[in-house]
mmCIF file of C-alpha atoms in Angstrom:
data_model
loop_
_atom_site.group_PDB
_atom_site.id
_atom_site.type_symbol
_atom_site.label_atom_id
_atom_site.label_comp_id
_atom_site.label_asym_id
_atom_site.label_seq_id
_atom_site.Cartn_x
_atom_site.Cartn_y
_atom_site.Cartn_z
ATOM 1 C CA MET A 138 0.000 0.000 0.000
ATOM 2 C CA GLU A 139 1.249 3.495 -0.849
ATOM 3 C CA THR A 140 2.832 5.486 1.962
ATOM 4 C CA ARG A 141 3.213 9.254 2.341
ATOM 5 C CA PRO A 142 5.242 11.403 4.743
ATOM 6 C CA LEU A 143 3.201 12.517 7.768
ATOM 7 C CA GLY A 144 4.442 16.092 7.756
ATOM 8 C CA ASP A 145 7.668 16.578 9.667
ATOM 9 C CA THR A 146 7.155 13.603 11.972
ATOM 10 C CA GLY A 147 9.606 11.413 10.097
ATOM 11 C CA HIS A 148 6.933 8.724 9.724
ATOM 12 C CA ASP A 149 5.554 7.553 6.406
ATOM 13 C CA SER A 150 1.902 6.659 6.908
ATOM 14 C CA THR A 151 -0.021 4.323 4.661
ATOM 15 C CA VAL A 152 -2.540 6.157 2.512
ATOM 16 C CA MET A 153 -5.208 4.481 4.650
ATOM 17 C CA THR A 154 -5.358 4.881 8.419
ATOM 18 C CA PHE A 155 -7.335 2.268 10.340
ATOM 19 C CA GLY A 156 -10.057 3.915 12.407
ATOM 20 C CA ALA A 157 -9.962 1.594 15.394
ATOM 21 C CA ILE A 158 -13.422 2.655 16.584
ATOM 22 C CA ALA A 159 -14.537 -0.319 14.458
ATOM 23 C CA LEU A 160 -13.166 -2.637 17.160
ATOM 24 C CA ASN A 161 -15.748 -1.343 19.622
ATOM 25 C CA TRP A 162 -18.500 -3.251 17.817
ATOM 26 C CA LEU A 163 -16.695 -6.623 17.977
ATOM 27 C CA GLU A 164 -15.959 -9.219 20.634
ATOM 28 C CA GLN A 165 -12.251 -9.580 21.518
ATOM 29 C CA GLU A 166 -11.596 -12.483 19.151
ATOM 30 C CA GLY A 167 -13.224 -10.617 16.287
ATOM 31 C CA ALA A 168 -11.218 -7.513 17.164
ATOM 32 C CA ASN A 169 -7.998 -9.540 17.112
ATOM 33 C CA GLN A 170 -8.888 -10.951 13.699
ATOM 34 C CA LEU A 171 -9.727 -7.526 12.286
ATOM 35 C CA VAL A 172 -6.414 -6.031 13.453
ATOM 36 C CA GLU A 173 -4.515 -8.913 11.841
ATOM 37 C CA HIS A 174 -6.604 -8.463 8.670
ATOM 38 C CA VAL A 175 -5.734 -4.757 8.510
ATOM 39 C CA LEU A 176 -2.042 -5.459 9.105
ATOM 40 C CA ASP A 177 -2.079 -8.083 6.345
ATOM 41 C CA TYR A 178 -2.862 -5.261 3.910
ATOM 42 C CA GLY A 179 0.173 -3.346 5.145
ATOM 43 C CA VAL A 180 -1.673 -0.563 6.989
ATOM 44 C CA ASN A 181 0.751 1.004 9.468
ATOM 45 C CA HIS A 182 -1.237 3.910 10.979
ATOM 46 C CA PHE A 183 -3.981 3.219 13.544
ATOM 47 C CA ASP A 184 -6.163 5.816 15.246
ATOM 48 C CA VAL A 185 -8.143 5.334 18.452
ATOM 49 C CA ALA A 186 -9.679 7.411 21.236
ATOM 50 C CA PRO A 187 -10.979 6.881 24.765
ATOM 51 C CA THR A 188 -14.443 7.931 23.563
ATOM 52 C CA TYR A 189 -14.633 4.928 21.225
ATOM 53 C CA GLY A 190 -16.211 2.591 23.766
ATOM 54 C CA ASP A 191 -13.902 -0.353 24.475
ATOM 55 C CA ALA A 192 -11.769 0.129 21.352
ATOM 56 C CA GLU A 193 -8.604 0.952 23.306
ATOM 57 C CA LEU A 194 -8.944 -2.219 25.390
ATOM 58 C CA LYS A 195 -9.748 -4.377 22.368
ATOM 59 C CA LEU A 196 -6.863 -2.939 20.344
ATOM 60 C CA GLY A 197 -4.411 -3.533 23.204
ATOM 61 C CA PRO A 198 -3.489 -7.230 22.778
ATOM 62 C CA LYS A 199 -2.644 -7.067 19.080
ATOM 63 C CA LEU A 200 -1.140 -3.591 19.409
ATOM 64 C CA ARG A 201 1.343 -4.883 21.952
ATOM 65 C CA GLN A 202 2.113 -7.915 19.780
ATOM 66 C CA HIS A 203 2.716 -5.757 16.689
ATOM 67 C CA ARG A 204 3.894 -2.527 18.350
ATOM 68 C CA GLU A 205 6.780 -1.952 15.926
ATOM 69 C CA GLU A 206 4.464 -2.246 12.910
ATOM 70 C CA ILE A 207 1.861 0.262 14.134
ATOM 71 C CA PHE A 208 2.108 4.059 14.281
ATOM 72 C CA LEU A 209 -0.403 4.752 17.027
ATOM 73 C CA GLY A 210 -2.599 7.839 17.107
ATOM 74 C CA CYS A 211 -4.761 8.551 20.156
ATOM 75 C CA LYS A 212 -6.648 11.617 21.377
ATOM 76 C CA THR A 213 -8.228 13.456 24.268
ATOM 77 C CA GLN A 214 -11.260 15.708 24.504
ATOM 78 C CA GLU A 215 -9.866 17.180 27.721
ATOM 79 C CA ARG A 216 -8.943 20.857 27.451
ATOM 80 C CA THR A 217 -7.261 21.337 30.834
ATOM 81 C CA TYR A 218 -3.752 20.418 31.995
ATOM 82 C CA GLU A 219 -4.920 18.023 34.701
ATOM 83 C CA GLY A 220 -7.638 16.510 32.550
ATOM 84 C CA ALA A 221 -5.247 15.844 29.690
ATOM 85 C CA TRP A 222 -2.713 14.158 31.976
ATOM 86 C CA ARG A 223 -5.455 12.020 33.539
ATOM 87 C CA LYS A 224 -6.812 10.908 30.179
ATOM 88 C CA LEU A 225 -3.332 10.230 28.734
ATOM 89 C CA ASP A 226 -2.454 8.005 31.698
ATOM 90 C CA ARG A 227 -5.751 6.162 31.252
ATOM 91 C CA SER A 228 -5.175 5.585 27.539
ATOM 92 C CA LEU A 229 -1.619 4.323 28.095
ATOM 93 C CA ASN A 230 -2.938 1.896 30.695
ATOM 94 C CA ARG A 231 -5.883 0.713 28.599
ATOM 95 C CA LEU A 232 -3.705 0.242 25.516
ATOM 96 C CA GLY A 233 -0.915 -1.339 27.553
ATOM 97 C CA VAL A 234 1.894 0.612 25.879
ATOM 98 C CA ASP A 235 4.615 2.989 27.070
ATOM 99 C CA THR A 236 4.350 5.525 24.254
ATOM 100 C CA ILE A 237 1.707 6.972 21.936
ATOM 101 C CA ASP A 238 3.207 8.076 18.634
ATOM 102 C CA LEU A 239 0.704 10.840 17.861
ATOM 103 C CA TYR A 240 -1.398 12.383 20.645
ATOM 104 C CA GLN A 241 -4.141 14.660 19.376
ATOM 105 C CA VAL A 242 -6.507 17.305 20.652
ATOM 106 C CA HIS A 243 -9.820 15.563 19.893
ATOM 107 C CA GLY A 244 -12.790 17.278 18.301
ATOM 108 C CA LEU A 245 -11.933 20.979 18.496
ATOM 109 C CA GLU A 246 -15.207 22.804 17.818
ATOM 110 C CA TYR A 247 -15.215 26.227 19.478
ATOM 111 C CA ASP A 248 -12.923 29.252 19.851
ATOM 112 C CA GLU A 249 -13.119 29.096 23.645
ATOM 113 C CA GLU A 250 -11.796 25.520 23.554
ATOM 114 C CA LEU A 251 -8.735 26.690 21.639
ATOM 115 C CA ASP A 252 -8.239 29.474 24.184
ATOM 116 C CA ALA A 253 -8.503 26.973 27.038
ATOM 117 C CA LEU A 254 -6.151 24.335 25.702
ATOM 118 C CA THR A 255 -3.469 26.876 24.718
ATOM 119 C CA GLY A 256 -3.623 28.653 28.119
ATOM 120 C CA ASP A 257 -1.158 28.247 30.991
ATOM 121 C CA ASP A 258 -3.352 25.534 32.547
ATOM 122 C CA GLY A 259 -4.369 24.080 29.222
ATOM 123 C CA ALA A 260 -4.050 20.611 27.759
ATOM 124 C CA LEU A 261 -1.144 21.528 25.503
ATOM 125 C CA ALA A 262 1.097 22.144 28.512
ATOM 126 C CA ALA A 263 0.435 18.532 29.511
ATOM 127 C CA PHE A 264 1.059 17.338 25.939
ATOM 128 C CA ARG A 265 4.450 19.069 25.900
ATOM 129 C CA GLU A 266 5.493 17.673 29.264
ATOM 130 C CA ALA A 267 4.441 14.215 28.138
ATOM 131 C CA LYS A 268 6.529 14.645 25.002
ATOM 132 C CA GLU A 269 9.565 15.654 27.090
ATOM 133 C CA GLN A 270 9.034 12.517 29.196
ATOM 134 C CA GLY A 271 8.838 10.294 26.129
ATOM 135 C CA LEU A 272 5.196 9.321 26.683
ATOM 136 C CA ILE A 273 4.134 10.794 23.340
ATOM 137 C CA ASP A 274 6.198 11.524 20.246
ATOM 138 C CA HIS A 275 4.126 14.005 18.239
ATOM 139 C CA ILE A 276 1.228 16.454 18.761
ATOM 140 C CA GLY A 277 -1.830 16.641 16.518
ATOM 141 C CA LEU A 278 -5.352 18.025 16.408
ATOM 142 C CA THR A 279 -8.690 16.807 15.080
ATOM 143 C CA SER A 280 -11.819 18.787 14.284
ATOM 144 C CA HIS A 281 -15.169 18.356 12.588
ATOM 145 C CA GLY A 282 -15.871 22.058 12.903
ATOM 146 C CA ASP A 283 -15.125 25.398 11.308
ATOM 147 C CA PRO A 284 -12.088 25.280 8.984
ATOM 148 C CA ASP A 285 -11.148 28.795 10.148
ATOM 149 C CA LEU A 286 -10.764 27.416 13.661
ATOM 150 C CA ILE A 287 -8.304 24.792 12.427
ATOM 151 C CA LEU A 288 -6.356 27.515 10.603
ATOM 152 C CA ASP A 289 -6.336 29.547 13.816
ATOM 153 C CA ALA A 290 -4.981 26.520 15.665
ATOM 154 C CA LEU A 291 -2.209 26.159 13.089
ATOM 155 C CA ASP A 292 -1.334 29.813 13.691
ATOM 156 C CA ARG A 293 -1.312 29.483 17.471
ATOM 157 C CA ILE A 294 0.239 26.039 18.030
ATOM 158 C CA ASP A 295 3.674 26.079 16.448
ATOM 159 C CA ASP A 296 4.487 22.470 17.400
ATOM 160 C CA LEU A 297 1.365 21.019 15.789
ATOM 161 C CA GLU A 298 2.468 18.181 13.514
ATOM 162 C CA SER A 299 -0.804 16.844 12.110
ATOM 163 C CA VAL A 300 -4.419 17.892 11.611
ATOM 164 C CA MET A 301 -7.447 15.631 11.014
ATOM 165 C CA PHE A 302 -10.552 17.048 9.346
ATOM 166 C CA PRO A 303 -13.453 16.075 7.023
ATOM 167 C CA LEU A 304 -12.836 15.862 3.301
ATOM 168 C CA ASN A 305 -15.182 14.331 0.746
ATOM 169 C CA PRO A 306 -16.669 15.296 -2.655
ATOM 170 C CA VAL A 307 -19.775 16.835 -1.068
ATOM 171 C CA VAL A 308 -17.578 19.133 1.021
ATOM 172 C CA ALA A 309 -15.541 19.933 -2.073
ATOM 173 C CA GLY A 310 -18.731 20.930 -3.926
ATOM 174 C CA LYS A 311 -19.667 23.606 -1.371
ATOM 175 C CA ASP A 312 -18.601 27.202 -1.852
ATOM 176 C CA ASP A 313 -19.350 28.278 1.729
ATOM 177 C CA ASP A 314 -16.370 29.256 3.887
ATOM 178 C CA GLU A 315 -17.688 26.985 6.639
ATOM 179 C CA TYR A 316 -16.783 23.983 4.464
ATOM 180 C CA ASP A 317 -13.503 25.279 3.050
ATOM 181 C CA TYR A 318 -11.314 22.434 4.247
ATOM 182 C CA GLU A 319 -9.286 22.800 1.073
ATOM 183 C CA ALA A 320 -7.802 25.931 2.692
ATOM 184 C CA VAL A 321 -6.767 23.792 5.655
ATOM 185 C CA LEU A 322 -5.187 21.258 3.335
ATOM 186 C CA ALA A 323 -3.282 24.004 1.516
ATOM 187 C CA ARG A 324 -2.011 25.622 4.737
ATOM 188 C CA ALA A 325 -0.948 22.295 6.189
ATOM 189 C CA ASP A 326 0.904 21.498 2.997
ATOM 190 C CA GLU A 327 2.702 24.875 3.134
ATOM 191 C CA GLU A 328 3.779 24.231 6.722
ATOM 192 C CA ASN A 329 4.576 20.532 6.197
ATOM 193 C CA VAL A 330 1.939 19.433 8.691
ATOM 194 C CA GLY A 331 0.505 15.943 8.222
ATOM 195 C CA THR A 332 -3.133 15.674 7.098
ATOM 196 C CA LEU A 333 -5.619 12.939 7.961
ATOM 197 C CA GLY A 334 -9.018 12.892 6.219
ATOM 198 C CA ILE A 335 -12.226 11.764 7.920
ATOM 199 C CA LYS A 336 -15.831 11.372 6.704
ATOM 200 C CA ALA A 337 -14.556 10.518 3.220
ATOM 201 C CA PHE A 338 -17.348 7.923 3.004
ATOM 202 C CA ALA A 339 -20.209 10.098 4.290
ATOM 203 C CA ALA A 340 -23.294 10.007 2.079
ATOM 204 C CA GLY A 341 -25.328 12.226 4.398
ATOM 205 C CA SER A 342 -26.964 12.410 7.782
ATOM 206 C CA TRP A 343 -29.065 9.622 9.241
ATOM 207 C CA PRO A 344 -32.806 10.248 9.437
ATOM 208 C CA SER A 345 -33.989 11.464 12.828
ATOM 209 C CA THR A 346 -34.118 8.846 15.565
ATOM 210 C CA ASP A 347 -37.944 9.083 15.418
ATOM 211 C CA GLU A 348 -37.830 7.829 11.847
ATOM 212 C CA LEU A 349 -34.895 5.421 12.239
ATOM 213 C CA PRO A 350 -33.838 4.572 15.794
ATOM 214 C CA GLU A 351 -30.091 4.365 16.283
ATOM 215 C CA ALA A 352 -30.358 0.650 17.077
ATOM 216 C CA ASP A 353 -31.959 -0.010 13.687
ATOM 217 C CA ARG A 354 -29.325 1.686 11.568
ATOM 218 C CA PRO A 355 -27.524 -0.761 9.301
ATOM 219 C CA PHE A 356 -24.113 0.763 9.989
ATOM 220 C CA ALA A 357 -22.483 1.930 13.215
ATOM 221 C CA ASN A 358 -21.209 5.171 11.718
ATOM 222 C CA TRP A 359 -22.360 8.505 13.090
ATOM 223 C CA TYR A 360 -23.201 9.403 9.488
ATOM 224 C CA ARG A 361 -24.977 7.451 6.735
ATOM 225 C CA PRO A 362 -22.095 5.953 4.716
ATOM 226 C CA VAL A 363 -21.804 4.894 1.109
ATOM 227 C CA ALA A 364 -21.661 1.110 1.202
ATOM 228 C CA ALA A 365 -21.272 -0.340 -2.322
ATOM 229 C CA PRO A 366 -17.718 -1.348 -3.296
ATOM 230 C CA GLY A 367 -17.672 1.000 -6.295
ATOM 231 C CA GLU A 368 -18.828 3.937 -4.187
ATOM 232 C CA ILE A 369 -16.303 3.151 -1.477
ATOM 233 C CA SER A 370 -13.536 2.970 -4.066
ATOM 234 C CA GLU A 371 -14.353 6.265 -5.760
ATOM 235 C CA ARG A 372 -14.754 8.036 -2.412
ATOM 236 C CA PHE A 373 -11.365 6.728 -1.293
ATOM 237 C CA ASP A 374 -9.747 7.689 -4.580
ATOM 238 C CA PHE A 375 -11.203 11.204 -4.371
ATOM 239 C CA ALA A 376 -9.986 11.812 -0.821
ATOM 240 C CA ALA A 377 -6.529 10.390 -1.456
ATOM 241 C CA ALA A 378 -6.203 12.404 -4.667
ATOM 242 C CA GLN A 379 -6.672 15.686 -2.773
ATOM 243 C CA GLY A 380 -3.189 15.294 -1.281
ATOM 244 C CA LEU A 381 -4.063 14.090 2.201
ATOM 245 C CA THR A 382 -1.369 12.114 3.945
ATOM 246 C CA SER A 383 -3.894 9.407 4.806
ATOM 247 C CA VAL A 384 -7.621 8.646 4.646
ATOM 248 C CA VAL A 385 -9.176 7.308 7.858
ATOM 249 C CA SER A 386 -11.448 4.279 7.409
ATOM 250 C CA ALA A 387 -15.126 4.398 8.364
ATOM 251 C CA GLY A 388 -16.233 3.218 11.789
ATOM 252 C CA ASP A 389 -18.292 0.144 10.969
ATOM 253 C CA PRO A 390 -16.310 -3.121 10.739
ATOM 254 C CA LYS A 391 -18.501 -4.264 7.814
ATOM 255 C CA LEU A 392 -16.971 -1.513 5.666
ATOM 256 C CA VAL A 393 -13.324 -2.081 6.545
ATOM 257 C CA THR A 394 -12.448 -4.728 3.959
ATOM 258 C CA MET A 395 -13.936 -2.683 1.110
ATOM 259 C CA ILE A 396 -11.902 0.328 2.226
ATOM 260 C CA LEU A 397 -8.758 -1.806 2.513
ATOM 261 C CA GLU A 398 -9.320 -3.033 -1.042
ATOM 262 C CA ALA A 399 -9.828 0.533 -2.263
ATOM 263 C CA ALA A 400 -6.668 1.710 -0.521
ATOM 264 C CA ASP A 401 -4.669 -1.238 -1.825
ATOM 265 C CA ASP A 402 -5.858 -0.551 -5.400
ATOM 266 C CA TYR A 403 -5.415 3.245 -5.207
ATOM 267 C CA ASP A 404 -3.714 4.586 -8.302
ATOM 268 C CA GLY A 405 -4.784 8.221 -8.358
ATOM 269 C CA MET A 406 -7.917 9.929 -9.718
ATOM 270 C CA ASP A 407 -7.688 12.434 -12.541
ATOM 271 C CA ALA A 408 -9.216 15.905 -12.348
ATOM 272 C CA THR A 409 -12.053 15.080 -14.753
ATOM 273 C CA ALA A 410 -13.170 12.119 -12.674
ATOM 274 C CA GLN A 411 -12.965 14.230 -9.513
ATOM 275 C CA ARG A 412 -15.155 16.969 -11.018
ATOM 276 C CA SER A 413 -17.647 14.391 -12.278
ATOM 277 C CA LEU A 414 -17.954 12.841 -8.831
ATOM 278 C CA VAL A 415 -18.431 16.228 -7.150
ATOM 279 C CA GLU A 416 -21.275 17.068 -9.533
ATOM 280 C CA ARG A 417 -22.908 13.653 -9.168
ATOM 281 C CA VAL A 418 -23.000 13.599 -5.360
ATOM 282 C CA ARG A 419 -23.666 17.310 -4.792
ATOM 283 C CA HIS A 420 -26.572 17.855 -2.376
ATOM 284 C CA ASP A 421 -27.911 20.543 -0.093
ATOM 285 C CA ASP A 422 -27.632 18.637 3.169
ATOM 286 C CA SER A 423 -24.608 19.098 5.369
ATOM 287 C CA PRO A 424 -21.589 17.339 3.873
ATOM 288 C CA VAL A 425 -20.248 17.020 7.423
ATOM 289 C CA PRO A 426 -23.006 15.189 9.288
ATOM 290 C CA GLU A 427 -23.238 15.809 12.998
ATOM 291 C CA GLN A 428 -21.555 13.346 15.309
ATOM 292 C CA LEU A 429 -24.017 11.244 17.221
ATOM 293 C CA HIS A 430 -21.745 9.240 19.500
ATOM 294 C CA HIS A 431 -20.120 12.001 21.544
#
């Protein structure tokens, strides 16, 4: 599988990152088998978070067995110094490892959160101490929110080494500034910051829970995903062709093999095909469906 430099980290990530939230929906034996399946395709970048149910615990056994093969990303939604330290210690214990390769601010949504985490008692102070102590190697940030906020974070956090944000053809078809993630991609490229794309496979929002209860949804994603192999493949190709370092797989384990196949077969996507896809999937709903699981 193709690899690309993750900014200045010195790591070359596979063009697909395994979103380990998928492990939360499996029993331990199934989780073990899925991790081995992903590794068999050569994927070397995994991403997990303490908010993904039991995913950290279920990733742990195979992570420890294959630690040298896996670049491990984890995150925290804590914005304070003490909270970030507490959650980092918990993740290290649950994963059973000594070091997290990429520790990320999780789900930045509001200006006041950026103020809090960059303050004297903010989470970033804990991140930096943890880096000095060798508990984490690199600092990143994830967001589903306003692209301007991510740009502001890049301005204010000079040791930020990766950003994770939504990118799909529906986003690309919007002219509104609130969906201008291409500006984030361009800035990150200028500053040699790694880029991880999420929601590449989002088809739209789920119906309301009155119309379709969460328990009845056919996929465990917080958005309604595309699910046919051809759709998965063209969505992957589109996201990877935008210049992202890596495309994060969707959260439902039933989709993982199709995404692995798409990543393994990736051979670029020309501009005409990209424009055609944008026009075909353009719709008025939000291209960045709301999260429903946290």
